[in-house]
């Protein structure tokens, strides 16, 4: 007689595995965030607040009340005293949990899911250090250093072959980041972006692809199968599919860029064979520019 596996034992094993990997992921995210920190006050910009930021030369449109006459008295040009922007914003992160994100063309490269989680956490670290409120899709954005652990704990795998952006919980006039390979049906992406646009949410789409998905280095007899196993295609001449595949991938990228542009979002494609710093810096600057 065989005994069924204890589901509690399986859950405990998964929890222990997560507990072992979580500190390493958090540490890596912290280190990655440090590489793009623009000084202790990296997000400073002119705006409403109490802390002094900088003096700048006055220009047409500045009121007389804005002029700092004491500073201006030391030069021939009038100067305005600018204060730091201190209005915290809400940032929602969606990291595709689907099975397609588990792909890696080589053992030496991270999976798309690993890179997406690293980028999301590092971006969260930067935003939280800047005083913003950050949360995962479906959860309320919150401020504070402890929120980083909450973000890490909320990153889980899903059961679907391809992910659909979760736009629930987007804060009106806030910002959002969607990280995915975006290789599934476009309808879900279109719906999520339309939902965000209706609420005045600006954000970025970060498409993550493995270099093998970009280069299609296959030839001869090849079996292509989705990570979840629901899709399967066998061919005797994979190299004959290369041109058609690359053309469709280019069309997908162009469509994503067009969708993002139409609602005031930014789009970029990042390869897991590239350094994570470049994608993080781009996403951070794109979000800051969307204030």
CSV table of C-alpha atoms in Angstrom, one decimal:
chain,number,residue,atom,x,y,z
A,1,UNK,CA,0.0,0.0,0.0
A,2,UNK,CA,1.4,3.4,-1.0
A,3,UNK,CA,0.9,6.5,1.1
A,4,UNK,CA,0.0,9.8,-0.5
A,5,UNK,CA,2.5,12.5,-0.1
A,6,UNK,CA,1.9,14.9,2.8
A,7,UNK,CA,1.0,18.3,1.3
A,8,UNK,CA,2.2,20.0,4.4
A,9,UNK,CA,5.6,18.5,4.0
A,10,UNK,CA,5.8,19.8,0.4
A,11,UNK,CA,4.7,23.3,1.5
A,12,UNK,CA,7.3,23.3,4.2
A,13,UNK,CA,10.0,22.3,1.8
A,14,UNK,CA,9.0,25.1,-0.6
A,15,UNK,CA,8.9,27.6,2.3
A,16,UNK,CA,12.4,26.5,3.4
A,17,UNK,CA,13.7,26.9,-0.2
A,18,UNK,CA,12.2,30.4,-0.4
A,19,UNK,CA,13.8,31.2,3.0
A,20,UNK,CA,17.2,30.2,1.7
A,21,UNK,CA,16.9,32.2,-1.6
A,22,UNK,CA,15.2,35.3,-0.3
A,23,UNK,CA,18.1,36.8,1.6
A,24,UNK,CA,20.4,36.3,-1.4
A,25,UNK,CA,17.9,38.0,-3.7
A,26,UNK,CA,17.4,40.9,-1.3
A,27,UNK,CA,21.2,41.4,-1.0
A,28,UNK,CA,21.6,41.3,-4.8
A,29,UNK,CA,18.8,43.8,-5.2
A,30,UNK,CA,20.3,46.1,-2.7
A,31,UNK,CA,23.7,45.9,-4.4
A,32,UNK,CA,22.2,46.5,-7.8
A,33,UNK,CA,20.3,49.5,-6.5
A,34,UNK,CA,23.5,51.0,-5.1
A,35,UNK,CA,25.0,51.0,-8.6
A,36,UNK,CA,22.5,53.5,-9.9
A,37,UNK,CA,21.9,55.6,-6.8
A,38,UNK,CA,22.4,59.2,-7.7
A,39,UNK,CA,23.7,60.2,-4.4
A,40,UNK,CA,21.8,60.1,-1.1
A,41,UNK,CA,19.1,62.4,-2.5
A,42,UNK,CA,19.1,61.0,-6.1
A,43,UNK,CA,15.4,61.9,-6.7
A,44,UNK,CA,15.7,65.5,-5.9
A,45,UNK,CA,13.9,67.9,-8.3
A,46,UNK,CA,12.2,71.2,-8.0
A,47,UNK,CA,8.8,71.2,-6.4
A,48,UNK,CA,6.7,71.8,-3.3
A,49,UNK,CA,8.6,71.1,-0.1
A,50,UNK,CA,10.5,72.6,2.8
A,51,UNK,CA,14.1,71.4,2.1
A,52,UNK,CA,16.4,73.7,0.1
A,53,UNK,CA,17.7,72.1,-3.1
A,54,UNK,CA,19.6,74.7,-5.2
A,55,UNK,CA,19.7,78.2,-6.5
A,56,UNK,CA,19.0,78.8,-10.2
A,57,UNK,CA,19.0,81.9,-12.4
A,58,UNK,CA,15.6,83.5,-12.6
A,59,UNK,CA,13.8,83.4,-15.9
A,60,UNK,CA,10.7,84.8,-17.5
A,61,UNK,CA,7.6,83.7,-15.6
A,62,UNK,CA,9.1,83.7,-12.1
A,63,UNK,CA,7.2,85.9,-9.7
A,64,UNK,CA,9.0,88.5,-7.6
A,65,UNK,CA,8.2,86.5,-4.5
A,66,UNK,CA,10.2,83.6,-5.8
A,67,UNK,CA,13.4,85.7,-6.1
A,68,UNK,CA,16.0,85.2,-3.3
A,69,UNK,CA,17.1,88.8,-3.0
A,70,UNK,CA,20.0,88.1,-0.5
A,71,UNK,CA,21.6,85.6,-3.0
A,72,UNK,CA,20.8,87.9,-5.9
A,73,UNK,CA,22.5,90.8,-4.3
A,74,UNK,CA,25.9,89.0,-4.6
A,75,UNK,CA,25.5,88.8,-8.4
A,76,UNK,CA,24.2,90.8,-11.4
A,77,UNK,CA,21.6,88.1,-12.1
A,78,UNK,CA,18.5,87.5,-9.9
A,79,UNK,CA,18.3,84.0,-8.4
A,80,UNK,CA,15.4,81.8,-7.4
A,81,UNK,CA,15.7,79.5,-4.3
A,82,UNK,CA,14.3,76.0,-5.3
A,83,UNK,CA,13.0,73.5,-2.9
A,84,UNK,CA,13.1,69.7,-3.2
A,85,UNK,CA,10.1,67.8,-4.6
A,86,UNK,CA,8.6,66.0,-1.6
A,87,UNK,CA,5.2,64.7,-2.9
A,88,UNK,CA,5.4,60.9,-2.5
A,89,UNK,CA,4.0,58.9,-5.3
A,90,UNK,CA,2.6,55.4,-5.5
A,91,UNK,CA,4.4,52.8,-7.6
A,92,UNK,CA,2.8,49.5,-8.5
A,93,UNK,CA,5.1,46.6,-9.7
A,94,UNK,CA,3.8,43.6,-11.7
A,95,UNK,CA,6.2,40.8,-12.3
A,96,UNK,CA,5.0,38.1,-14.7
A,97,UNK,CA,4.7,34.9,-12.7
A,98,UNK,CA,3.9,32.6,-15.7
A,99,UNK,CA,5.8,29.5,-16.6
A,100,UNK,CA,7.3,31.1,-19.8
A,101,UNK,CA,9.4,33.3,-17.5
A,102,UNK,CA,11.3,30.2,-16.2
A,103,UNK,CA,13.1,29.9,-19.5
A,104,UNK,CA,16.9,30.2,-19.8
A,105,UNK,CA,18.9,29.2,-22.9
A,106,UNK,CA,22.0,28.5,-20.9
A,107,UNK,CA,22.7,27.4,-17.4
A,108,UNK,CA,25.1,30.3,-17.0
A,109,UNK,CA,22.3,32.8,-17.6
A,110,UNK,CA,19.5,33.8,-15.2
A,111,UNK,CA,16.0,32.9,-16.1
A,112,UNK,CA,13.7,35.6,-17.2
A,113,UNK,CA,11.8,35.3,-13.9
A,114,UNK,CA,15.0,35.7,-11.9
A,115,UNK,CA,16.0,38.8,-13.8
A,116,UNK,CA,12.5,40.3,-13.6
A,117,UNK,CA,12.4,39.7,-9.8
A,118,UNK,CA,15.8,41.2,-9.3
A,119,UNK,CA,14.9,44.3,-11.3
A,120,UNK,CA,11.6,44.7,-9.5
A,121,UNK,CA,13.2,44.5,-6.1
A,122,UNK,CA,16.1,46.8,-6.9
A,123,UNK,CA,13.6,49.3,-8.4
A,124,UNK,CA,11.5,49.0,-5.2
A,125,UNK,CA,14.6,49.7,-3.1
A,126,UNK,CA,15.4,52.9,-5.1
A,127,UNK,CA,11.8,54.1,-4.9
A,128,UNK,CA,11.4,53.4,-1.2
A,129,UNK,CA,14.7,55.1,-0.4
A,130,UNK,CA,13.3,58.1,-2.4
A,131,UNK,CA,10.3,58.3,-0.1
A,132,UNK,CA,7.8,56.7,-2.5
A,133,UNK,CA,5.1,54.2,-1.7
A,134,UNK,CA,5.7,50.8,-3.5
A,135,UNK,CA,3.6,47.7,-3.8
A,136,UNK,CA,3.0,44.7,-6.0
A,137,UNK,CA,-0.1,44.4,-8.2
A,138,UNK,CA,-3.2,43.7,-6.1
A,139,UNK,CA,-1.6,45.1,-3.0
A,140,UNK,CA,-1.7,48.6,-1.6
A,141,UNK,CA,1.6,50.5,-2.1
A,142,UNK,CA,3.3,51.3,1.2
A,143,UNK,CA,6.3,53.4,2.2
A,144,UNK,CA,9.2,52.3,4.5
A,145,UNK,CA,12.3,50.1,4.4
A,146,UNK,CA,10.3,47.0,5.7
A,147,UNK,CA,8.2,47.1,2.5
A,148,UNK,CA,11.2,45.6,0.6
A,149,UNK,CA,10.7,42.3,2.4
A,150,UNK,CA,7.0,42.4,1.7
A,151,UNK,CA,7.7,42.9,-2.0
A,152,UNK,CA,10.2,39.9,-2.0
A,153,UNK,CA,7.7,37.7,-0.2
A,154,UNK,CA,5.0,38.5,-2.7
A,155,UNK,CA,7.0,37.3,-5.8
A,156,UNK,CA,5.7,33.9,-6.6
A,157,UNK,CA,5.4,31.5,-9.6
A,158,UNK,CA,2.1,31.0,-11.4
A,159,UNK,CA,0.5,28.1,-13.2
A,160,UNK,CA,-0.3,29.8,-16.6
A,161,UNK,CA,1.9,29.4,-19.6
A,162,UNK,CA,1.9,33.1,-20.4
A,163,UNK,CA,1.1,36.0,-18.1
A,164,UNK,CA,-1.4,38.8,-18.3
A,165,UNK,CA,-0.6,42.1,-16.6
A,166,UNK,CA,-2.6,42.6,-13.3
A,167,UNK,CA,-3.8,46.2,-13.3
A,168,UNK,CA,-5.9,45.8,-10.1
A,169,UNK,CA,-4.9,48.1,-7.3
A,170,UNK,CA,-3.3,50.8,-9.5
A,171,UNK,CA,-3.5,54.1,-7.7
A,172,UNK,CA,-5.0,56.9,-9.8
A,173,UNK,CA,-2.3,59.3,-11.0
A,174,UNK,CA,0.3,56.9,-9.8
A,175,UNK,CA,3.0,55.0,-11.7
A,176,UNK,CA,3.4,51.3,-12.6
A,177,UNK,CA,6.0,48.9,-13.9
A,178,UNK,CA,5.1,45.8,-15.9
A,179,UNK,CA,8.0,43.2,-16.3
A,180,UNK,CA,7.4,40.3,-18.6
A,181,UNK,CA,8.4,38.6,-21.8
A,182,UNK,CA,5.0,39.7,-23.2
A,183,UNK,CA,4.9,36.7,-25.5
A,184,UNK,CA,1.3,35.8,-24.7
A,185,UNK,CA,-1.9,37.2,-26.2
A,186,UNK,CA,-1.7,41.0,-26.7
A,187,UNK,CA,-5.4,41.5,-25.6
A,188,UNK,CA,-4.5,41.3,-21.9
A,189,UNK,CA,-1.7,43.9,-22.3
A,190,UNK,CA,-4.0,46.2,-24.2
A,191,UNK,CA,-6.7,45.9,-21.5
A,192,UNK,CA,-4.3,46.6,-18.7
A,193,UNK,CA,-2.8,49.6,-20.4
A,194,UNK,CA,-6.2,51.0,-21.2
A,195,UNK,CA,-7.2,50.5,-17.6
A,196,UNK,CA,-4.1,52.4,-16.4
A,197,UNK,CA,-4.6,55.2,-18.9
A,198,UNK,CA,-8.2,55.7,-17.6
A,199,UNK,CA,-6.8,56.3,-14.1
A,200,UNK,CA,-4.0,58.6,-15.2
A,201,UNK,CA,-1.3,56.1,-14.4
A,202,UNK,CA,2.0,56.4,-16.2
A,203,UNK,CA,4.6,53.7,-16.3
A,204,UNK,CA,7.0,51.4,-18.2
A,205,UNK,CA,6.9,48.1,-20.0
A,206,UNK,CA,10.1,46.1,-19.6
A,207,UNK,CA,10.2,43.1,-21.9
A,208,UNK,CA,12.7,40.4,-20.9
A,209,UNK,CA,14.0,38.0,-23.4
A,210,UNK,CA,16.7,35.3,-23.3
A,211,UNK,CA,19.3,35.8,-26.1
A,212,UNK,CA,18.2,32.4,-27.6
A,213,UNK,CA,14.7,33.9,-28.1
A,214,UNK,CA,16.2,36.9,-29.8
A,215,UNK,CA,18.7,35.0,-32.0
A,216,UNK,CA,16.9,31.8,-32.7
A,217,UNK,CA,20.0,29.6,-32.9
A,218,UNK,CA,18.2,26.4,-33.9
A,219,UNK,CA,18.6,24.2,-36.9
A,220,UNK,CA,17.6,20.7,-38.1
A,221,UNK,CA,15.1,18.6,-36.2
A,222,UNK,CA,13.9,20.5,-33.2
A,223,UNK,CA,10.9,20.2,-30.8
A,224,UNK,CA,9.6,23.5,-29.5
A,225,UNK,CA,7.5,23.2,-26.3
A,226,UNK,CA,6.1,25.9,-24.0
A,227,UNK,CA,7.4,25.8,-20.4
A,228,UNK,CA,4.0,24.7,-19.2
A,229,UNK,CA,3.8,22.0,-21.9
A,230,UNK,CA,0.5,23.2,-23.4
A,231,UNK,CA,2.0,24.1,-26.7
A,232,UNK,CA,4.3,21.9,-28.8
A,233,UNK,CA,5.7,22.0,-32.3
A,234,UNK,CA,8.1,19.7,-34.0
A,235,UNK,CA,10.0,20.5,-37.2
A,236,UNK,CA,12.6,18.8,-39.3
A,237,UNK,CA,14.2,22.1,-40.4
A,238,UNK,CA,14.2,24.7,-37.6
A,239,UNK,CA,16.5,27.0,-39.6
A,240,UNK,CA,13.7,27.4,-42.2
A,241,UNK,CA,11.5,29.0,-39.5
A,242,UNK,CA,14.1,31.6,-38.4
A,243,UNK,CA,13.2,34.4,-40.7
A,244,UNK,CA,9.5,34.1,-40.0
A,245,UNK,CA,10.1,33.9,-36.3
A,246,UNK,CA,12.3,37.0,-36.2
A,247,UNK,CA,9.8,38.9,-38.3
A,248,UNK,CA,7.0,38.1,-35.9
A,249,UNK,CA,9.2,39.0,-32.9
A,250,UNK,CA,10.0,42.3,-34.4
A,251,UNK,CA,6.3,42.9,-35.0
A,252,UNK,CA,5.6,42.1,-31.4
A,253,UNK,CA,8.2,44.5,-30.1
A,254,UNK,CA,6.9,47.3,-32.4
A,255,UNK,CA,3.4,46.7,-31.3
A,256,UNK,CA,4.4,46.8,-27.6
A,257,UNK,CA,6.2,50.1,-28.2
A,258,UNK,CA,3.2,51.5,-30.0
A,259,UNK,CA,0.8,50.5,-27.3
A,260,UNK,CA,3.1,52.1,-24.6
A,261,UNK,CA,3.5,55.3,-26.5
A,262,UNK,CA,-0.2,55.6,-27.1
A,263,UNK,CA,-0.9,55.9,-23.3
A,264,UNK,CA,2.2,57.9,-22.4
A,265,UNK,CA,4.2,54.9,-21.2
A,266,UNK,CA,7.8,53.9,-22.0
A,267,UNK,CA,8.9,50.5,-23.5
A,268,UNK,CA,12.3,48.8,-23.6
A,269,UNK,CA,13.5,45.3,-24.3
A,270,UNK,CA,16.2,43.8,-22.0
A,271,UNK,CA,18.1,40.6,-22.6
A,272,UNK,CA,19.1,38.4,-19.7
A,273,UNK,CA,22.6,38.1,-21.2
A,274,UNK,CA,23.1,41.8,-20.6
A,275,UNK,CA,24.0,43.5,-17.2
A,276,UNK,CA,21.0,44.2,-15.1
A,277,UNK,CA,22.2,47.7,-14.3
A,278,UNK,CA,21.4,49.0,-17.7
A,279,UNK,CA,17.7,48.0,-17.5
A,280,UNK,CA,17.4,49.2,-13.9
A,281,UNK,CA,18.8,52.6,-14.7
A,282,UNK,CA,16.6,53.0,-17.7
A,283,UNK,CA,13.4,52.0,-15.8
A,284,UNK,CA,14.3,54.3,-12.9
A,285,UNK,CA,15.0,57.3,-15.1
A,286,UNK,CA,11.8,56.6,-17.1
A,287,UNK,CA,9.7,56.6,-14.0
A,288,UNK,CA,11.4,59.7,-12.6
A,289,UNK,CA,10.8,61.5,-15.9
A,290,UNK,CA,7.1,60.6,-15.6
A,291,UNK,CA,6.5,62.8,-12.6
